Every structure is written in structure tokens, then in C-alpha cells.
Amino acid sequence: MRKILIVGAGQSGLQLALGLQAQGYEVTLMSNRTADEIRSGRVMSTQCMFHTALEHERDLQINFWESQAPKIEGLGVSVSGPESQRVIDWVGKLDGYAQSVDQRLKMAGWMETFAQRGGQLVIHGAAVSDLDYFARTYDLVLVSAGKGELVSMFGRDASRSPYSEPQRALAVSYVHGLGPRPEHPEFDAVRCNLVPGVGELFIMPTLTLSGRADILFWEGIPGGPLDVFQGVKDPAEHLSLTLELMEKYTPWEYARATKVELTDANGTLAGRYAPTVRNPIGRLPGGGRVLGVADVVVANDPITGQGSNSASKCAASYLASIVEHGDRPFDEEWMQATFDGYWETAQHVTKWTNAMLGVPPEHVLNLIGAAGQLQPVADRFANGFNDPADFENFFFDPDKTSAYLASVSGTTA
Ligand SMILES: Cc1cc2nc3c(=O)[nH]c(=O)nc-3n(C[C@H](O)[C@H](O)[C@H](O)COP(=O)(O)OP(=O)(O)OC[C@H]3O[C@@H](n4cnc5c(N)ncnc54)[C@H](O)[C@@H]3O)c2cc1C
């Protein structure tokens, strides 16, 4: 059977490893951390995944935490005004529920499953020189090492990467003790709070190591008032800063956060990165070729919560391309075609995410405002997180937005 090496045990690498293993491929998975190190390490994401991405996990029967993780049935948007009051506030219903399972739990569990099923698990931080050797001994080498150093092998695609600097400073806290949302507490929802000119606060339920929890996630415009987490080492200080900023900019969310405490000492994360699309083929000094996967090739800012979704979609798309290719060589032509197939979906995510990082144009503000009066608009916007390609139909082009709003409200534009 064909031998495949996967470097990096995150959402995409593990999903691909388990998928290929189930199809009888001889898979080696290289991870720079053991399952226990991942489980006892720092949180890595907020990892909210929507229906289509979850379906790919269900297809492989690796949705091990589905019954325990909170079912996120809605997505709410608030926009704050000059007095830190809510000038816009609505919640859209998702057609299929979303879920967030702490990657520490999921990746550690999947890694153990892969090994229990007979997979070859190698604990080693791969360097480019290692890959040079492995490209000769495996039929295919896939690099799914996220935003780590190995991305240097894949050239930046400037035509698809409008930003060369990080657009947000990220600060995450996993907490217990958050009160319910005052509106529609009967179902769980992601809360997106937009603070114009300052940044965004996202709140979502998750399943973590100690059970159900909530995540408080600030995205701050660099250099602005939320960009204060860099260098904060003490998790308690990180949480108090998070809460102070909530009290100031999103008091309606702070009101239910007065009793929160961190889930664990590793329940905070701060950082930033520039959204980047890369050339998918890594060319090694010895002549070998490797194919980049998910964040290695398309890393978007988490403002739209798409990275894990995209990693799942990329893994599913690559799995189909590998299986369909049978015994033929995994040459450059196949690698490019495989990435191009994934880009069909990923391009919409990148376009929409990069748009959300900028100052919203008037027609987008109108759209977000109209969702407060027109429930179908709120629902459609919320379901765009599952399928961002739909934004092409009503988000980017002012004429399409007004035609859509007119069709929903029953008036002419
Ligand atoms: C703050 C924050 C919030 C986010 N929120 C969301 C969200 O709500 N929804 C969503 O869909 N996405 C979200 N994302 C994005 C999402 O977490 C990532 O896009 C996703 O995890 C990418 O998956 P991946 O498989 O490409 O890489 P990763 O999950 O990063 O996995 C890469 C793995 O490779 C390992 N590795 C690195 N270098 C090497 C090496 N040299 N050798 C061996 N192993 C190596 C790493 O340790 C890691 O385990 C968020 C990201 C951040 C930072």
C-alpha cells in the first residue's frame, strides 16, 4: 500500500491521517508534541466548527465528543455605539448546529486513536533537512504543521495576500461561571460583538478538559486599546485585563462575566499573525516536493472563525484527491491540482475574512443593521459562517446587497 508521511498533528493532519488510515494507506504521522503534552499544554484556538466541517468528521466517524460538546444553534451580532451601548443586536439561527471542542482534548484523543489503530506516530519536530530525506522514502509528504517554521518552505502568494502585517492582536480566555445570554438563553449561540475602530469580542461555549466552559476572545486592532496582552505572563492578569476591557467596551457581556474564573492555568492565549496565502508546493534542496495543507497554505485571521473549518474542508478535499489518484505518482501537477480543488472553497473564506478585517463599507453596515429587523437576513448571515461562498450573493457588491434586502423586505430597491 502507498506510504504517506504527514507532518503536524492538528485538525487537518490528524483528520487526514485517520481518513487515509481507514482507507488502508500506510500512514506515518510526525508531531512535535506527544498527546499528553498537547493535553496538558496551552489552549490553541477557539475552534468553533460549523455544520459542513463537522460533517467531514462524522463521515470518518471521528466525532467522538459530539454528544458532550454544547450544541451552538445560533450566532448573534451586536455593534456598540459611542456610549458603549448596543446600537445593533440580533441573533441568527443556524440550519445545523456548530460545536467547539478544545483542541487539546480533540488532538490528543485523535492522536491516541491513530496509534491504537496501528498508525506509525513519530514524536519529532521536523526540519526542512528531515523532509529532504523523507520525500525520497515516502510516496507523498504532506506538511500540515500550521503556522510554524516549516511555512518558510512555501513562498507567499502576494496576489492572494493583501496584508503583510497582523491585522488583529488576539487574546483568549477559557472560563467557567459565565452567566447565560439574556436574550434567547434557551439555546447556545456564538456572540460576535463589534466595537468600531477598536476590535471585536467573541464569546462561545466549548467543551474543555474540565467539561463545559465558555471562551472570551478579544480581537484588537494593533496599537489600539485592546492591544495590551503582549508580554502578560500571569493568566490571572490576562483574565482581569479581558474583563476590564469587557466592562468598558461591551458592558452587556461584562454583566454576565462577573463571576468567571479560568478553567485552568493554561486557559489563556495571546498572539498575532499576518493572514497569508502561500504557494502549495514546497521544493526541497534535494529536489523533493511536499504539499502544504490547511493553515500552512491558507492562514486567515480568526475574526470569522474559519481556520478549523477550513482545515477540515482541506483534509476532506485532499483525502478525496489522494484516493481518486490511485497508484499514479503524486507529482507537482497533481499537487497543484489538489490545492486548486481546495482553493475553490478556500478563496471565499479568504475574501470574506479579509473584508471583515477592514472598515465595513456603508452597504455592509446597512446589511448588519437590517438583520435586526429582518430575521431571514440574520439567519442567512449566520449560515454564511458555514458556507462563506454564499456571501458572494449578498455581501460584497452594494447592488446585490440592496437587491437582496429589497427581496426580503418585499419592497423595491
Ligand atoms: C485565537 C484563535 C482563535 C481561533 N478560533 C477559531 C474558530 O473559532 N474557528 C475556527 O474554525 N478556527 C479558529 N482558529 C483557527 C484554527 O485554530 C486553525 O486555523 C486550525 O487549527 C488550523 O489547523 P491546521 O491543521 O492547519 O494546523 P494546527 O491546528 O496549527 O496544527 C499544526 C500542528 O503541527 C505541529 N507542528 C508545528 N511544527 C511542526 C514540526 N516542525 N514538526 C512536527 N509538528 C509540527 C503543531 O504543534 C500543531 O500540533 C483560531 C485560531 C486562533 C489562533
Short mmCIF file of C-alpha atoms and ligand atoms in Angstrom, two decimals:
data_model
loop_
_atom_site.label_atom_id
_atom_site.label_comp_id
_atom_site.label_asym_id
_atom_site.label_seq_id
_atom_site.Cartn_x
_atom_site.Cartn_y
_atom_site.Cartn_z
CA MET A 1 0.00 0.00 0.00
CA ARG A 2 1.13 3.55 -0.60
CA LYS A 3 3.24 5.22 2.09
CA ILE A 4 2.29 8.70 3.19
CA LEU A 5 4.02 10.97 5.71
CA ILE A 6 2.02 13.70 7.44
CA VAL A 7 3.97 16.33 9.37
CA GLY A 8 1.89 18.10 12.03
CA ALA A 9 -0.89 16.66 14.20
CA GLY A 10 -3.55 19.39 14.23
CA GLN A 11 -7.08 19.46 12.81
CA SER A 12 -6.01 18.86 9.22
CA GLY A 13 -3.09 16.46 9.78
CA LEU A 14 -4.97 14.18 12.16
CA GLN A 15 -8.19 14.21 10.16
CA LEU A 16 -6.21 13.24 7.05
CA ALA A 17 -4.15 10.65 8.92
CA LEU A 18 -7.26 8.95 10.32
CA GLY A 19 -9.04 9.17 6.96
CA LEU A 20 -6.13 7.68 4.99
CA GLN A 21 -5.58 5.02 7.64
CA ALA A 22 -9.23 3.94 7.32
CA GLN A 23 -8.66 3.54 3.55
CA GLY A 24 -5.70 1.22 4.14
CA TYR A 25 -2.81 3.61 3.44
CA GLU A 26 0.43 3.17 5.38
CA VAL A 27 0.49 6.46 7.26
CA THR A 28 3.27 7.95 9.37
CA LEU A 29 2.34 10.98 11.46
CA MET A 30 5.04 13.24 12.80
CA SER A 31 4.20 15.51 15.73
CA ASN A 32 6.44 17.83 17.70
CA ARG A 33 4.43 17.04 20.85
CA THR A 34 3.06 13.89 22.49
CA ALA A 35 -0.66 13.52 23.18
CA ASP A 36 -0.02 14.16 26.89
CA GLU A 37 1.99 17.29 26.13
CA ILE A 38 -0.85 18.60 23.98
CA ARG A 39 -3.46 17.74 26.60
CA SER A 40 -1.54 19.43 29.41
CA GLY A 41 -0.39 22.37 27.27
CA ARG A 42 -1.77 25.79 26.44
CA VAL A 43 -5.08 26.35 24.64
CA MET A 44 -4.53 26.90 20.92
CA SER A 45 -7.74 28.24 19.43
CA THR A 46 -11.44 28.81 19.99
CA GLN A 47 -12.07 26.19 17.25
CA CYS A 48 -15.77 26.80 16.64
CA MET A 49 -16.74 24.50 13.76
CA PHE A 50 -19.89 24.75 11.70
CA HIS A 51 -22.08 22.08 10.11
CA THR A 52 -20.18 21.26 6.89
CA ALA A 53 -16.84 20.93 8.69
CA LEU A 54 -18.44 18.77 11.40
CA GLU A 55 -19.97 16.57 8.71
CA HIS A 56 -16.48 15.69 7.44
CA GLU A 57 -15.63 14.43 10.94
CA ARG A 58 -18.89 12.48 11.10
CA ASP A 59 -18.12 10.92 7.69
CA LEU A 60 -14.93 9.48 9.21
CA GLN A 61 -16.72 8.56 12.45
CA ILE A 62 -14.24 10.58 14.49
CA ASN A 63 -16.82 12.93 16.05
CA PHE A 64 -16.04 11.38 19.45
CA TRP A 65 -17.08 14.42 21.53
CA GLU A 66 -20.29 15.34 19.69
CA SER A 67 -22.67 14.23 22.43
CA GLN A 68 -20.76 16.07 25.18
CA ALA A 69 -19.95 19.36 23.42
CA PRO A 70 -22.51 22.19 23.64
CA LYS A 71 -24.67 22.48 20.52
CA ILE A 72 -24.35 26.02 19.19
CA GLU A 73 -27.62 26.75 17.42
CA GLY A 74 -27.31 30.47 16.77
CA LEU A 75 -24.93 33.29 16.03
CA GLY A 76 -25.55 36.72 17.50
CA VAL A 77 -24.12 40.06 16.40
CA SER A 78 -24.00 43.26 18.45
CA VAL A 79 -22.48 46.56 17.44
CA SER A 80 -21.58 49.05 20.15
CA GLY A 81 -22.27 52.78 19.89
CA PRO A 82 -20.31 55.75 21.21
CA GLU A 83 -21.70 55.37 24.78
CA SER A 84 -20.82 51.64 24.78
CA GLN A 85 -24.49 50.82 24.29
CA ARG A 86 -25.75 48.31 21.76
CA VAL A 87 -26.95 50.05 18.61
CA ILE A 88 -27.42 46.76 16.75
CA ASP A 89 -28.28 43.43 18.34
CA TRP A 90 -29.66 40.29 16.73
CA VAL A 91 -29.26 36.54 16.64
CA GLY A 92 -29.48 34.34 13.54
CA LYS A 93 -30.41 30.67 13.71
CA LEU A 94 -28.02 28.11 12.22
CA ASP A 95 -29.54 25.43 9.98
CA GLY A 96 -27.18 22.86 11.51
CA TYR A 97 -25.52 23.34 14.88
CA ALA A 98 -21.88 24.31 15.41
CA GLN A 99 -19.55 22.95 18.11
CA SER A 100 -16.24 23.81 19.73
CA VAL A 101 -14.14 21.02 21.25
CA ASP A 102 -10.92 22.22 22.89
CA GLN A 103 -8.13 21.20 20.51
CA ARG A 104 -6.14 19.92 23.48
CA LEU A 105 -8.83 17.31 24.06
CA LYS A 106 -9.51 16.55 20.42
CA MET A 107 -5.96 16.38 19.05
CA ALA A 108 -4.68 14.31 21.99
CA GLY A 109 -7.62 11.91 21.60
CA TRP A 110 -7.30 11.60 17.83
CA MET A 111 -3.55 11.04 18.12
CA GLU A 112 -4.09 8.16 20.55
CA THR A 113 -6.76 6.68 18.28
CA PHE A 114 -4.40 6.88 15.29
CA ALA A 115 -1.70 4.99 17.24
CA GLN A 116 -4.19 2.44 18.64
CA ARG A 117 -5.34 1.69 15.10
CA GLY A 118 -1.77 0.77 14.14
CA GLY A 119 -0.59 4.13 12.78
CA GLN A 120 3.09 5.00 12.98
CA LEU A 121 3.39 8.00 15.30
CA VAL A 122 6.78 9.72 15.43
CA ILE A 123 7.39 12.41 18.05
CA HIS A 124 9.81 14.76 16.39
CA GLY A 125 9.84 18.39 15.33
CA ALA A 126 10.60 18.01 11.62
CA ALA A 127 13.15 20.30 9.98
CA VAL A 128 13.47 21.00 6.25
CA SER A 129 16.53 18.73 6.15
CA ASP A 130 14.42 15.81 7.51
CA LEU A 131 11.83 16.36 4.81
CA ASP A 132 14.51 16.23 2.13
CA TYR A 133 15.23 12.66 3.18
CA PHE A 134 11.59 11.65 3.72
CA ALA A 135 10.48 12.98 0.32
CA ARG A 136 12.64 10.20 -1.17
CA THR A 137 11.31 7.42 1.05
CA TYR A 138 7.55 8.16 1.02
CA ASP A 139 5.14 8.26 -1.94
CA LEU A 140 3.78 11.55 -0.62
CA VAL A 141 4.77 14.03 2.12
CA LEU A 142 2.06 16.37 3.40
CA VAL A 143 3.02 19.33 5.61
CA SER A 144 0.18 20.21 7.99
CA ALA A 145 2.32 21.98 10.59
CA GLY A 146 0.14 25.07 10.95
CA LYS A 147 1.77 28.47 11.16
CA GLY A 148 5.11 27.13 12.46
CA GLU A 149 8.57 27.47 10.96
CA LEU A 150 8.07 24.96 8.15
CA VAL A 151 5.94 27.52 6.26
CA SER A 152 9.24 29.07 5.16
CA MET A 153 9.38 26.33 2.51
CA PHE A 154 6.23 27.67 0.88
CA GLY A 155 6.55 31.02 -0.86
CA ARG A 156 3.99 33.74 -0.02
CA ASP A 157 1.44 34.30 -2.78
CA ALA A 158 1.34 38.10 -2.79
CA SER A 159 -1.56 38.21 -5.27
CA ARG A 160 -3.79 36.41 -2.74
CA SER A 161 -2.35 38.00 0.44
CA PRO A 162 -3.43 41.65 0.72
CA TYR A 163 -1.97 42.08 4.22
CA SER A 164 1.70 41.70 5.13
CA GLU A 165 1.22 42.53 8.83
CA PRO A 166 -1.08 41.09 11.51
CA GLN A 167 -4.48 42.84 11.46
CA ARG A 168 -5.56 41.88 14.98
CA ALA A 169 -3.95 41.20 18.36
CA LEU A 170 -5.57 38.05 19.77
CA ALA A 171 -6.37 37.33 23.42
CA VAL A 172 -8.27 34.23 24.53
CA SER A 173 -9.51 33.15 27.99
CA TYR A 174 -11.31 29.87 28.74
CA VAL A 175 -13.64 30.36 31.71
CA HIS A 176 -16.18 28.64 33.94
CA GLY A 177 -19.01 30.55 35.56
CA LEU A 178 -20.24 32.77 32.70
CA GLY A 179 -23.93 33.61 33.04
CA PRO A 180 -26.42 32.84 30.24
CA ARG A 181 -27.12 35.25 27.41
CA PRO A 182 -30.04 37.45 28.44
CA GLU A 183 -31.74 37.05 25.07
CA HIS A 184 -32.77 33.55 23.93
CA PRO A 185 -30.94 31.72 26.74
CA GLU A 186 -32.86 28.59 25.67
CA PHE A 187 -30.23 27.84 23.00
CA ASP A 188 -26.45 28.26 22.81
CA ALA A 189 -25.01 30.83 20.41
CA VAL A 190 -21.71 32.38 19.39
CA ARG A 191 -21.73 36.09 20.31
CA CYS A 192 -19.91 38.49 17.97
CA ASN A 193 -19.56 41.97 19.50
CA LEU A 194 -18.20 44.57 17.11
CA VAL A 195 -16.62 47.67 18.68
CA PRO A 196 -15.99 50.02 15.73
CA GLY A 197 -12.42 51.28 15.48
CA VAL A 198 -11.34 49.13 18.45
CA GLY A 199 -11.91 45.44 17.66
CA GLU A 200 -14.23 42.55 18.39
CA LEU A 201 -15.19 40.36 21.33
CA PHE A 202 -16.31 36.82 20.55
CA ILE A 203 -17.89 34.59 23.18
CA MET A 204 -18.75 30.96 22.62
CA PRO A 205 -19.39 27.81 24.60
CA THR A 206 -16.88 24.98 24.33
CA LEU A 207 -16.08 21.54 25.68
CA THR A 208 -12.76 21.66 27.50
CA LEU A 209 -10.78 19.28 29.72
CA SER A 210 -12.96 20.12 32.73
CA GLY A 211 -16.29 19.94 30.88
CA ARG A 212 -18.46 22.71 29.53
CA ALA A 213 -16.89 26.19 29.54
CA ASP A 214 -17.06 29.48 27.67
CA ILE A 215 -14.37 31.32 25.72
CA LEU A 216 -13.84 35.09 25.88
CA PHE A 217 -11.88 36.13 22.81
CA TRP A 218 -10.77 39.69 22.11
CA GLU A 219 -9.52 40.63 18.64
CA GLY A 220 -7.90 44.06 18.93
CA ILE A 221 -6.80 46.42 16.18
CA PRO A 222 -2.98 46.56 16.58
CA GLY A 223 -1.80 49.59 18.52
CA GLY A 224 -5.32 50.25 19.84
CA PRO A 225 -6.77 49.95 23.35
CA LEU A 226 -7.20 46.15 23.15
CA ASP A 227 -3.60 45.58 22.13
CA VAL A 228 -2.40 45.18 25.72
CA PHE A 229 -1.88 41.44 26.18
CA GLN A 230 1.58 41.03 24.72
CA GLY A 231 4.05 40.23 27.47
CA VAL A 232 1.35 39.45 30.07
CA LYS A 233 2.62 36.18 31.55
CA ASP A 234 0.27 35.75 34.50
CA PRO A 235 -3.02 34.07 33.44
CA ALA A 236 -4.93 35.84 36.24
CA GLU A 237 -3.72 39.20 34.95
CA HIS A 238 -4.70 38.19 31.39
CA LEU A 239 -8.23 37.42 32.60
CA SER A 240 -8.56 40.65 34.59
CA LEU A 241 -7.46 42.68 31.56
CA THR A 242 -10.03 40.81 29.46
CA LEU A 243 -12.77 41.64 31.97
CA GLU A 244 -11.73 45.29 32.35
CA LEU A 245 -11.98 45.72 28.58
CA MET A 246 -15.36 43.99 28.57
CA GLU A 247 -16.65 46.34 31.26
CA LYS A 248 -15.51 49.32 29.23
CA TYR A 249 -16.46 48.32 25.68
CA THR A 250 -19.13 45.60 25.97
CA PRO A 251 -20.85 46.15 29.36
CA TRP A 252 -23.77 43.89 28.35
CA GLU A 253 -21.33 40.95 28.14
CA TYR A 254 -19.43 42.00 31.25
CA ALA A 255 -22.70 41.88 33.21
CA ARG A 256 -22.75 38.08 32.92
CA ALA A 257 -18.99 37.66 33.42
CA THR A 258 -18.57 39.00 36.95
CA LYS A 259 -18.19 35.52 38.48
CA VAL A 260 -15.95 33.84 35.91
CA GLU A 261 -12.73 32.02 36.67
CA LEU A 262 -10.17 30.46 34.35
CA THR A 263 -10.73 26.79 33.51
CA ASP A 264 -7.03 26.07 34.15
CA ALA A 265 -3.64 27.74 34.30
CA ASN A 266 -3.14 27.08 30.55
CA GLY A 267 -6.53 28.51 29.61
CA THR A 268 -5.20 31.75 28.14
CA LEU A 269 -3.52 32.59 24.82
CA ALA A 270 -2.22 35.79 23.24
CA GLY A 271 -0.59 36.35 19.86
CA ARG A 272 -0.96 37.70 16.35
CA TYR A 273 -0.12 36.68 12.79
CA ALA A 274 -0.43 38.09 9.30
CA PRO A 275 -3.09 36.39 7.16
CA THR A 276 -1.16 34.68 4.37
CA VAL A 277 -1.83 32.51 1.32
CA ARG A 278 1.19 30.53 0.15
CA ASN A 279 2.24 28.53 -2.87
CA PRO A 280 1.13 24.99 -2.10
CA ILE A 281 4.24 23.12 -3.22
CA GLY A 282 7.38 23.11 -1.10
CA ARG A 283 10.54 22.47 -3.12
CA LEU A 284 13.31 20.84 -1.10
CA PRO A 285 17.03 21.42 -1.61
CA GLY A 286 17.47 17.78 -2.70
CA GLY A 287 14.79 18.06 -5.39
CA GLY A 288 11.88 16.51 -3.47
CA ARG A 289 8.40 18.04 -3.40
CA VAL A 290 5.97 18.29 -0.49
CA LEU A 291 2.38 19.53 -0.41
CA GLY A 292 1.19 22.09 2.15
CA VAL A 293 -2.13 21.55 3.97
CA ALA A 294 -4.63 23.96 5.63
CA ASP A 295 -3.01 26.80 7.64
CA VAL A 296 0.37 26.14 6.01
CA VAL A 297 -1.06 27.29 2.69
CA VAL A 298 -4.08 29.42 3.63
CA ALA A 299 -3.94 31.10 7.05
CA ASN A 300 -6.79 33.56 7.65
CA ASP A 301 -7.28 35.75 10.69
CA PRO A 302 -9.65 34.09 13.19
CA ILE A 303 -12.08 37.05 13.06
CA THR A 304 -14.54 34.88 11.11
CA GLY A 305 -13.76 31.65 12.99
CA GLN A 306 -12.89 29.73 9.85
CA GLY A 307 -9.42 28.13 10.29
CA SER A 308 -10.51 24.80 11.80
CA ASN A 309 -13.45 24.70 9.44
CA SER A 310 -11.08 25.25 6.53
CA ALA A 311 -8.65 22.66 7.92
CA SER A 312 -11.46 20.10 7.99
CA LYS A 313 -12.57 21.03 4.47
CA CYS A 314 -8.97 20.92 3.20
CA ALA A 315 -8.38 17.50 4.76
CA ALA A 316 -11.60 16.15 3.22
CA SER A 317 -10.73 17.58 -0.19
CA TYR A 318 -7.13 16.27 -0.13
CA LEU A 319 -8.31 12.84 1.06
CA ALA A 320 -10.63 12.56 -1.93
CA SER A 321 -7.84 13.69 -4.33
CA ILE A 322 -5.36 11.16 -2.90
CA VAL A 323 -7.77 8.23 -3.07
CA GLU A 324 -9.01 9.19 -6.52
CA HIS A 325 -5.41 9.33 -7.81
CA GLY A 326 -4.92 5.60 -7.16
CA ASP A 327 -1.41 4.32 -7.89
CA ARG A 328 -0.26 7.19 -10.07
CA PRO A 329 2.67 9.33 -8.88
CA PHE A 330 1.95 12.29 -6.62
CA ASP A 331 3.82 14.71 -8.88
CA GLU A 332 3.79 18.51 -8.98
CA GLU A 333 0.90 18.57 -11.41
CA TRP A 334 -1.22 16.50 -9.04
CA MET A 335 -0.17 18.63 -6.06
CA GLN A 336 -1.17 21.85 -7.79
CA ALA A 337 -4.49 20.39 -8.95
CA THR A 338 -5.18 19.10 -5.43
CA PHE A 339 -4.59 22.54 -3.93
CA ASP A 340 -6.61 24.23 -6.70
CA GLY A 341 -9.55 21.97 -5.79
CA TYR A 342 -9.34 23.13 -2.18
CA TRP A 343 -8.90 26.79 -3.21
CA GLU A 344 -12.33 26.63 -4.90
CA THR A 345 -13.74 26.67 -1.35
CA ALA A 346 -10.93 28.47 0.48
CA GLN A 347 -10.95 31.54 -1.79
CA HIS A 348 -14.38 32.54 -0.46
CA VAL A 349 -13.21 32.22 3.13
CA THR A 350 -10.14 34.34 2.46
CA LYS A 351 -12.06 37.04 0.58
CA TRP A 352 -14.76 37.35 3.26
CA THR A 353 -12.32 37.19 6.20
CA ASN A 354 -10.04 39.85 4.73
CA ALA A 355 -13.11 42.04 4.10
CA MET A 356 -14.21 41.67 7.74
CA LEU A 357 -10.78 42.89 8.88
CA GLY A 358 -11.23 46.22 7.10
CA VAL A 359 -13.54 49.13 7.87
CA PRO A 360 -17.02 47.98 6.80
CA PRO A 361 -18.47 49.92 3.84
CA GLU A 362 -21.90 51.53 4.17
CA HIS A 363 -23.82 48.75 2.41
CA VAL A 364 -22.36 46.17 4.84
CA LEU A 365 -23.37 48.32 7.81
CA ASN A 366 -26.86 48.53 6.29
CA LEU A 367 -26.95 44.76 5.90
CA ILE A 368 -25.89 44.13 9.50
CA GLY A 369 -28.39 46.74 10.69
CA ALA A 370 -31.21 45.28 8.57
CA ALA A 371 -30.65 41.86 10.15
CA GLY A 372 -32.01 43.36 13.37
CA GLN A 373 -35.39 43.94 11.71
CA LEU A 374 -35.45 41.09 9.21
CA GLN A 375 -34.94 37.63 10.72
CA PRO A 376 -34.24 35.95 7.33
CA VAL A 377 -31.26 38.31 6.90
CA ALA A 378 -29.93 37.43 10.35
CA ASP A 379 -30.34 33.73 9.60
CA ARG A 380 -28.64 33.98 6.22
CA PHE A 381 -25.72 35.94 7.67
CA ALA A 382 -25.29 33.37 10.45
CA ASN A 383 -25.34 30.47 7.98
CA GLY A 384 -22.68 32.22 5.90
CA PHE A 385 -20.23 31.11 8.61
CA ASN A 386 -20.94 27.56 7.48
CA ASP A 387 -20.71 28.34 3.78
CA PRO A 388 -18.87 31.62 3.15
CA ALA A 389 -19.35 31.22 -0.64
CA ASP A 390 -22.90 32.50 -0.09
CA PHE A 391 -21.56 35.96 0.81
CA GLU A 392 -20.83 36.41 -2.91
CA ASN A 393 -24.59 36.66 -3.39
CA PHE A 394 -25.37 39.50 -0.97
CA PHE A 395 -22.35 40.90 0.88
CA PHE A 396 -19.59 42.31 -1.32
CA ASP A 397 -21.43 44.18 -4.05
CA PRO A 398 -23.68 47.10 -2.90
CA ASP A 399 -26.17 46.41 -5.73
CA LYS A 400 -26.53 42.77 -4.72
CA THR A 401 -26.95 43.78 -1.08
CA SER A 402 -29.75 46.22 -1.80
CA ALA A 403 -31.45 43.82 -4.22
CA TYR A 404 -31.31 41.12 -1.56
CA LEU A 405 -32.64 43.39 1.20
CA ALA A 406 -35.41 44.58 -1.09
CA SER A 407 -36.38 41.00 -1.91
CA VAL A 408 -36.57 40.10 1.78
CA SER A 409 -38.43 43.20 2.91
CA GLY A 410 -40.80 42.97 -0.04
CA THR A 411 -40.02 46.46 -1.32
CA THR A 412 -38.17 47.66 -4.40
CA ALA A 413 -34.59 48.88 -4.06
C1 LIG B 1 -7.02 32.67 18.86
C2 LIG B 1 -7.51 31.80 17.76
C3 LIG B 1 -8.87 31.52 17.65
C4 LIG B 1 -9.35 30.72 16.62
N1 LIG B 1 -10.68 30.45 16.54
C5 LIG B 1 -11.16 29.66 15.56
C6 LIG B 1 -12.55 29.33 15.47
O1 LIG B 1 -13.38 29.72 16.32
N2 LIG B 1 -12.97 28.55 14.45
C7 LIG B 1 -12.10 28.07 13.53
O2 LIG B 1 -12.53 27.36 12.61
N3 LIG B 1 -10.78 28.34 13.59
C8 LIG B 1 -10.28 29.11 14.57
N4 LIG B 1 -8.95 29.37 14.65
C9 LIG B 1 -8.04 28.83 13.64
C10 LIG B 1 -7.74 27.36 13.82
O3 LIG B 1 -7.37 27.06 15.15
C11 LIG B 1 -6.60 26.94 12.89
O4 LIG B 1 -6.79 27.51 11.64
C12 LIG B 1 -6.54 25.42 12.74
O5 LIG B 1 -6.22 24.81 13.97
C13 LIG B 1 -5.50 25.05 11.69
O6 LIG B 1 -5.37 23.67 11.61
P1 LIG B 1 -4.06 23.05 10.97
O7 LIG B 1 -4.25 21.59 10.94
O8 LIG B 1 -3.71 23.73 9.72
O9 LIG B 1 -2.87 23.46 11.97
P2 LIG B 1 -2.72 23.39 13.55
O10 LIG B 1 -4.02 23.10 14.20
O11 LIG B 1 -1.96 24.60 13.92
O12 LIG B 1 -1.78 22.11 13.77
C14 LIG B 1 -0.42 22.09 13.42
C15 LIG B 1 0.29 21.07 14.28
O13 LIG B 1 1.61 20.87 13.77
C16 LIG B 1 2.53 20.88 14.84
N5 LIG B 1 3.85 21.26 14.30
C17 LIG B 1 4.29 22.51 14.02
N6 LIG B 1 5.55 22.47 13.51
C18 LIG B 1 5.90 21.17 13.47
C19 LIG B 1 7.08 20.48 13.05
N7 LIG B 1 8.13 21.15 12.56
N8 LIG B 1 7.10 19.13 13.16
C20 LIG B 1 6.04 18.45 13.65
N9 LIG B 1 4.89 19.04 14.07
C21 LIG B 1 4.83 20.39 13.97
C22 LIG B 1 1.94 21.85 15.83
O14 LIG B 1 2.43 21.65 17.13
C23 LIG B 1 0.45 21.51 15.72
O15 LIG B 1 0.12 20.45 16.57
C24 LIG B 1 -8.43 30.17 15.68
C25 LIG B 1 -7.07 30.42 15.80
C26 LIG B 1 -6.59 31.23 16.83
C27 LIG B 1 -5.13 31.48 16.95
#
